[in-house]
Amino acid sequence: MKKIKFFVLALGLMLGSVSVMAQDSTYLSNEYAKALALFDKSQKYNDALLTKQALFEILVLNPNDSSAMRSLSELYYNSQQYTSSALVSLDMLERYPNNEIALEIVALSYENLRLYDRAVEYYEKLWLKTENTNVQYQIAYLQYSLRRFTESETNLGMIESKVTAEDKISLNKSDGTIQEIPFAAAIANLRGLMAVEQGNNEEAKAQFTKAISISPDFDAAKNSLAGLNK
């Protein structure tokens, strides 16, 4: 199953905050400037530990620096420290409730922690803001994983009514590589998986066959059909 990753590590921080802090305290302003310099140096030397230290220092001095919070949450996420990436992003959402990046990092982090019900909650919040079909498909897949089949089918039907034959989604193959699949094939495959879970193997075979007819190289659908035919 593909993990949606819309973001990369942010490299720029809010330099304007230094002048604001200078009005309150020259000491704090100088410390903030040093923390920013440390961040820049850590980026130059590709030192993740130093980057983390710099971001902590920035956030201690300015807890509302959204760029620093985003960078720290992304750093945790890309380091597979999913509990920490979720906590930082939740902290960010307390200050900036409508931040789409924070919503997505929380959802992704919970998904990787296999807390699928929590992941769905935040993917749904993200979808309500973006109406992104990739996000909606992820919701449908996680609802299938939670055996919430009726909800999953509702989302698949909504996606089906919006996408065209040219619209595609990127999914993982069994070897870990990525392949682009028409949405129609991905929808049929997910319906097949739900049919298997509900003990309807004939319907599952029909859906997997449909998915393969739309996309003959669809790795997941071929593997699922082969498993049923054993």
mmCIF file of C-alpha atoms in Angstrom:
data_model
loop_
_atom_site.group_PDB
_atom_site.id
_atom_site.type_symbol
_atom_site.label_atom_id
_atom_site.label_comp_id
_atom_site.label_asym_id
_atom_site.label_seq_id
_atom_site.Cartn_x
_atom_site.Cartn_y
_atom_site.Cartn_z
ATOM 1 C CA MET A 1 0.000 0.000 0.000
ATOM 2 C CA LYS A 2 1.381 3.378 -0.980
ATOM 3 C CA LYS A 3 2.226 5.909 1.681
ATOM 4 C CA ILE A 4 1.377 9.376 0.516
ATOM 5 C CA LYS A 5 4.328 11.749 0.883
ATOM 6 C CA PHE A 6 3.532 15.249 -0.317
ATOM 7 C CA PHE A 7 6.377 16.925 1.494
ATOM 8 C CA VAL A 8 10.155 17.117 1.800
ATOM 9 C CA LEU A 9 12.267 18.504 4.610
ATOM 10 C CA ALA A 10 11.777 22.254 4.844
ATOM 11 C CA LEU A 11 15.081 24.125 4.650
ATOM 12 C CA GLY A 12 13.975 27.701 5.290
ATOM 13 C CA LEU A 13 12.912 29.124 8.640
ATOM 14 C CA MET A 14 11.224 32.355 9.643
ATOM 15 C CA LEU A 15 14.107 34.803 9.786
ATOM 16 C CA GLY A 16 11.688 37.639 10.375
ATOM 17 C CA SER A 17 11.124 36.389 13.899
ATOM 18 C CA VAL A 18 14.587 37.609 14.925
ATOM 19 C CA SER A 19 13.675 41.266 14.509
ATOM 20 C CA VAL A 20 10.443 40.731 16.452
ATOM 21 C CA MET A 21 12.267 39.080 19.337
ATOM 22 C CA ALA A 22 14.912 41.831 19.330
ATOM 23 C CA GLN A 23 12.263 44.263 20.515
ATOM 24 C CA ASP A 24 11.824 42.200 23.680
ATOM 25 C CA SER A 25 15.360 41.070 24.419
ATOM 26 C CA THR A 26 18.710 41.443 22.721
ATOM 27 C CA TYR A 27 19.836 38.244 24.434
ATOM 28 C CA LEU A 28 16.919 36.219 23.066
ATOM 29 C CA SER A 29 17.430 37.730 19.651
ATOM 30 C CA ASN A 30 21.096 36.738 19.648
ATOM 31 C CA GLU A 31 20.288 33.218 20.842
ATOM 32 C CA TYR A 32 17.664 32.865 18.132
ATOM 33 C CA ALA A 33 20.139 34.035 15.494
ATOM 34 C CA LYS A 34 22.677 31.472 16.747
ATOM 35 C CA ALA A 35 20.079 28.719 16.559
ATOM 36 C CA LEU A 36 19.272 29.680 12.971
ATOM 37 C CA ALA A 37 22.985 29.678 12.133
ATOM 38 C CA LEU A 38 23.291 26.223 13.692
ATOM 39 C CA PHE A 39 20.365 25.041 11.576
ATOM 40 C CA ASP A 40 21.982 26.381 8.391
ATOM 41 C CA LYS A 41 25.303 24.736 9.245
ATOM 42 C CA SER A 42 23.633 21.405 9.997
ATOM 43 C CA GLN A 43 21.952 21.526 6.597
ATOM 44 C CA LYS A 44 25.262 22.245 4.886
ATOM 45 C CA TYR A 45 26.864 19.211 6.538
ATOM 46 C CA ASN A 46 23.759 17.009 6.266
ATOM 47 C CA ASP A 47 23.824 16.371 10.015
ATOM 48 C CA ALA A 48 20.376 15.232 11.158
ATOM 49 C CA LEU A 49 21.249 15.247 14.869
ATOM 50 C CA LEU A 50 22.551 18.805 14.689
ATOM 51 C CA THR A 51 19.472 19.822 12.704
ATOM 52 C CA LYS A 52 17.244 18.387 15.422
ATOM 53 C CA GLN A 53 19.198 20.251 18.109
ATOM 54 C CA ALA A 54 18.896 23.519 16.201
ATOM 55 C CA LEU A 55 15.157 23.087 15.726
ATOM 56 C CA PHE A 56 14.663 22.363 19.429
ATOM 57 C CA GLU A 57 16.570 25.532 20.307
ATOM 58 C CA ILE A 58 14.492 27.569 17.871
ATOM 59 C CA LEU A 59 11.236 26.221 19.310
ATOM 60 C CA VAL A 60 12.319 26.836 22.900
ATOM 61 C CA LEU A 61 12.987 30.463 21.968
ATOM 62 C CA ASN A 62 9.915 30.826 19.753
ATOM 63 C CA PRO A 63 7.279 28.113 20.335
ATOM 64 C CA ASN A 64 5.050 29.566 17.598
ATOM 65 C CA ASP A 65 7.573 29.187 14.775
ATOM 66 C CA SER A 66 5.473 27.082 12.382
ATOM 67 C CA SER A 67 8.379 26.538 9.986
ATOM 68 C CA ALA A 68 10.513 25.024 12.754
ATOM 69 C CA MET A 69 7.652 22.791 13.905
ATOM 70 C CA ARG A 70 7.055 21.617 10.355
ATOM 71 C CA SER A 71 10.755 20.916 9.785
ATOM 72 C CA LEU A 72 11.056 18.996 13.050
ATOM 73 C CA SER A 73 7.956 16.897 12.367
ATOM 74 C CA GLU A 74 9.202 16.074 8.867
ATOM 75 C CA LEU A 75 12.635 15.201 10.228
ATOM 76 C CA TYR A 76 11.072 12.803 12.722
ATOM 77 C CA TYR A 77 8.792 11.320 10.070
ATOM 78 C CA ASN A 78 11.596 10.777 7.558
ATOM 79 C CA SER A 79 13.646 9.168 10.347
ATOM 80 C CA GLN A 80 10.730 6.774 11.019
ATOM 81 C CA GLN A 81 10.204 8.229 14.501
ATOM 82 C CA TYR A 82 6.471 8.237 13.974
ATOM 83 C CA THR A 83 5.369 8.843 17.561
ATOM 84 C CA SER A 84 7.506 11.969 17.717
ATOM 85 C CA SER A 85 6.388 13.222 14.293
ATOM 86 C CA ALA A 86 2.747 12.808 15.358
ATOM 87 C CA LEU A 87 3.286 14.645 18.651
ATOM 88 C CA VAL A 88 5.054 17.599 17.042
ATOM 89 C CA SER A 89 2.360 17.892 14.370
ATOM 90 C CA LEU A 90 -0.412 17.683 16.975
ATOM 91 C CA ASP A 91 1.316 20.510 18.832
ATOM 92 C CA MET A 92 1.381 22.450 15.567
ATOM 93 C CA LEU A 93 -2.344 21.838 15.035
ATOM 94 C CA GLU A 94 -3.084 23.302 18.475
ATOM 95 C CA ARG A 95 -1.552 26.567 17.266
ATOM 96 C CA TYR A 96 -2.555 26.333 13.594
ATOM 97 C CA PRO A 97 -5.688 24.140 13.380
ATOM 98 C CA ASN A 98 -6.051 24.380 9.601
ATOM 99 C CA ASN A 99 -2.481 23.521 8.660
ATOM 100 C CA GLU A 100 -2.666 20.869 5.910
ATOM 101 C CA ILE A 101 0.940 19.718 6.306
ATOM 102 C CA ALA A 102 0.425 19.046 10.013
ATOM 103 C CA LEU A 103 -2.823 17.161 9.314
ATOM 104 C CA GLU A 104 -1.070 14.962 6.796
ATOM 105 C CA ILE A 105 1.952 14.223 8.967
ATOM 106 C CA VAL A 106 -0.314 13.214 11.863
ATOM 107 C CA ALA A 107 -2.321 10.937 9.545
ATOM 108 C CA LEU A 108 0.800 9.384 8.033
ATOM 109 C CA SER A 109 2.402 8.908 11.430
ATOM 110 C CA TYR A 110 -0.646 7.168 12.897
ATOM 111 C CA GLU A 111 -0.878 4.985 9.799
ATOM 112 C CA ASN A 112 2.726 3.878 10.185
ATOM 113 C CA LEU A 113 2.058 3.189 13.868
ATOM 114 C CA ARG A 114 -0.877 1.018 12.702
ATOM 115 C CA LEU A 115 -3.311 3.215 14.608
ATOM 116 C CA TYR A 116 -5.593 3.138 11.601
ATOM 117 C CA ASP A 117 -8.679 4.559 13.292
ATOM 118 C CA ARG A 118 -6.710 7.650 14.343
ATOM 119 C CA ALA A 119 -5.130 7.889 10.898
ATOM 120 C CA VAL A 120 -8.570 7.870 9.252
ATOM 121 C CA GLU A 121 -9.701 10.672 11.560
ATOM 122 C CA TYR A 122 -6.935 12.982 10.351
ATOM 123 C CA TYR A 123 -7.064 11.889 6.715
ATOM 124 C CA GLU A 124 -10.766 12.782 6.772
ATOM 125 C CA LYS A 125 -9.968 16.238 8.147
ATOM 126 C CA LEU A 126 -7.368 16.653 5.401
ATOM 127 C CA TRP A 127 -9.788 15.472 2.724
ATOM 128 C CA LEU A 128 -12.463 17.924 3.869
ATOM 129 C CA LYS A 129 -9.950 20.715 3.273
ATOM 130 C CA THR A 130 -8.473 19.458 -0.014
ATOM 131 C CA GLU A 131 -10.933 16.977 -1.596
ATOM 132 C CA ASN A 132 -7.840 15.180 -2.890
ATOM 133 C CA THR A 133 -8.783 11.812 -4.437
ATOM 134 C CA ASN A 134 -5.490 10.219 -3.355
ATOM 135 C CA VAL A 135 -6.306 11.088 0.244
ATOM 136 C CA GLN A 136 -9.830 9.733 -0.167
ATOM 137 C CA TYR A 137 -8.488 6.459 -1.576
ATOM 138 C CA GLN A 138 -6.172 6.188 1.419
ATOM 139 C CA ILE A 139 -9.184 6.639 3.686
ATOM 140 C CA ALA A 140 -11.033 3.885 1.807
ATOM 141 C CA TYR A 141 -8.053 1.537 2.098
ATOM 142 C CA LEU A 142 -7.694 2.109 5.838
ATOM 143 C CA GLN A 143 -11.433 1.636 6.328
ATOM 144 C CA TYR A 144 -11.051 -1.710 4.557
ATOM 145 C CA SER A 145 -8.168 -2.538 6.925
ATOM 146 C CA LEU A 146 -10.488 -1.712 9.846
ATOM 147 C CA ARG A 147 -13.244 -3.869 8.277
ATOM 148 C CA ARG A 148 -15.446 -0.813 7.885
ATOM 149 C CA PHE A 149 -16.500 -2.077 4.483
ATOM 150 C CA THR A 150 -19.635 0.026 4.003
ATOM 151 C CA GLU A 151 -17.722 3.250 4.637
ATOM 152 C CA SER A 152 -14.905 2.117 2.362
ATOM 153 C CA GLU A 153 -17.346 1.329 -0.453
ATOM 154 C CA THR A 154 -18.996 4.733 -0.036
ATOM 155 C CA ASN A 155 -15.644 6.455 -0.546
ATOM 156 C CA LEU A 156 -14.794 4.231 -3.514
ATOM 157 C CA GLY A 157 -18.110 5.136 -5.117
ATOM 158 C CA MET A 158 -17.409 8.831 -4.646
ATOM 159 C CA ILE A 159 -13.946 8.469 -6.161
ATOM 160 C CA GLU A 160 -15.353 6.443 -9.064
ATOM 161 C CA SER A 161 -17.821 9.223 -9.880
ATOM 162 C CA LYS A 162 -15.068 11.836 -10.092
ATOM 163 C CA VAL A 163 -12.039 10.235 -11.767
ATOM 164 C CA THR A 164 -11.489 9.716 -15.483
ATOM 165 C CA ALA A 165 -9.882 6.822 -17.339
ATOM 166 C CA GLU A 166 -6.660 8.838 -17.463
ATOM 167 C CA ASP A 167 -6.459 9.487 -13.729
ATOM 168 C CA LYS A 168 -3.874 7.340 -11.957
ATOM 169 C CA ILE A 169 -2.639 6.571 -8.464
ATOM 170 C CA SER A 170 0.810 5.344 -7.413
ATOM 171 C CA LEU A 171 0.839 2.084 -5.446
ATOM 172 C CA ASN A 172 3.583 -0.139 -4.061
ATOM 173 C CA LYS A 173 4.498 -3.382 -5.806
ATOM 174 C CA SER A 174 5.448 -6.515 -3.877
ATOM 175 C CA ASP A 175 9.140 -5.747 -4.423
ATOM 176 C CA GLY A 176 8.799 -2.305 -2.853
ATOM 177 C CA THR A 177 8.924 -0.331 -6.091
ATOM 178 C CA ILE A 178 6.154 2.011 -7.206
ATOM 179 C CA GLN A 179 3.839 1.631 -10.174
ATOM 180 C CA GLU A 180 1.174 3.951 -11.520
ATOM 181 C CA ILE A 181 -2.250 2.363 -11.813
ATOM 182 C CA PRO A 182 -5.499 3.760 -13.232
ATOM 183 C CA PHE A 183 -7.859 4.645 -10.407
ATOM 184 C CA ALA A 184 -10.468 2.297 -11.884
ATOM 185 C CA ALA A 185 -8.090 -0.646 -11.480
ATOM 186 C CA ALA A 186 -7.149 0.349 -7.929
ATOM 187 C CA ILE A 187 -10.826 0.636 -6.998
ATOM 188 C CA ALA A 188 -11.628 -2.802 -8.447
ATOM 189 C CA ASN A 189 -8.673 -4.330 -6.594
ATOM 190 C CA LEU A 190 -9.751 -2.839 -3.272
ATOM 191 C CA ARG A 191 -13.279 -4.122 -3.831
ATOM 192 C CA GLY A 192 -11.757 -7.532 -4.458
ATOM 193 C CA LEU A 193 -9.857 -7.372 -1.184
ATOM 194 C CA MET A 194 -13.043 -6.489 0.668
ATOM 195 C CA ALA A 195 -14.859 -9.382 -1.008
ATOM 196 C CA VAL A 196 -12.143 -11.788 0.165
ATOM 197 C CA GLU A 197 -12.488 -10.540 3.745
ATOM 198 C CA GLN A 198 -16.238 -11.097 3.541
ATOM 199 C CA GLY A 199 -15.834 -14.636 2.202
ATOM 200 C CA ASN A 200 -17.122 -13.883 -1.307
ATOM 201 C CA ASN A 201 -14.328 -15.390 -3.403
ATOM 202 C CA GLU A 202 -16.262 -15.372 -6.667
ATOM 203 C CA GLU A 203 -16.878 -11.643 -6.409
ATOM 204 C CA ALA A 204 -13.245 -11.167 -5.409
ATOM 205 C CA LYS A 205 -12.046 -13.038 -8.513
ATOM 206 C CA ALA A 206 -14.325 -10.933 -10.700
ATOM 207 C CA GLN A 207 -12.968 -7.698 -9.213
ATOM 208 C CA PHE A 208 -9.313 -8.784 -9.460
ATOM 209 C CA THR A 209 -9.899 -9.875 -13.061
ATOM 210 C CA LYS A 210 -11.478 -6.498 -13.798
ATOM 211 C CA ALA A 211 -8.504 -4.703 -12.275
ATOM 212 C CA ILE A 212 -6.081 -6.728 -14.406
ATOM 213 C CA SER A 213 -8.121 -6.128 -17.552
ATOM 214 C CA ILE A 214 -7.808 -2.393 -16.950
ATOM 215 C CA SER A 215 -4.126 -2.594 -16.005
ATOM 216 C CA PRO A 216 -2.494 -5.883 -17.145
ATOM 217 C CA ASP A 217 0.703 -5.220 -15.174
ATOM 218 C CA PHE A 218 -1.096 -4.477 -11.887
ATOM 219 C CA ASP A 219 1.146 -6.377 -9.474
ATOM 220 C CA ALA A 220 -1.146 -6.455 -6.427
ATOM 221 C CA ALA A 221 -4.218 -7.587 -8.375
ATOM 222 C CA LYS A 222 -2.287 -10.370 -10.121
ATOM 223 C CA ASN A 223 -0.894 -11.618 -6.816
ATOM 224 C CA SER A 224 -4.335 -11.536 -5.197
ATOM 225 C CA LEU A 225 -5.936 -13.440 -8.063
ATOM 226 C CA ALA A 226 -3.147 -16.002 -8.064
ATOM 227 C CA GLY A 227 -3.665 -16.522 -4.349
ATOM 228 C CA LEU A 228 -7.359 -17.229 -4.849
ATOM 229 C CA ASN A 229 -6.694 -19.651 -7.708
ATOM 230 C CA LYS A 230 -4.327 -21.856 -5.697
#
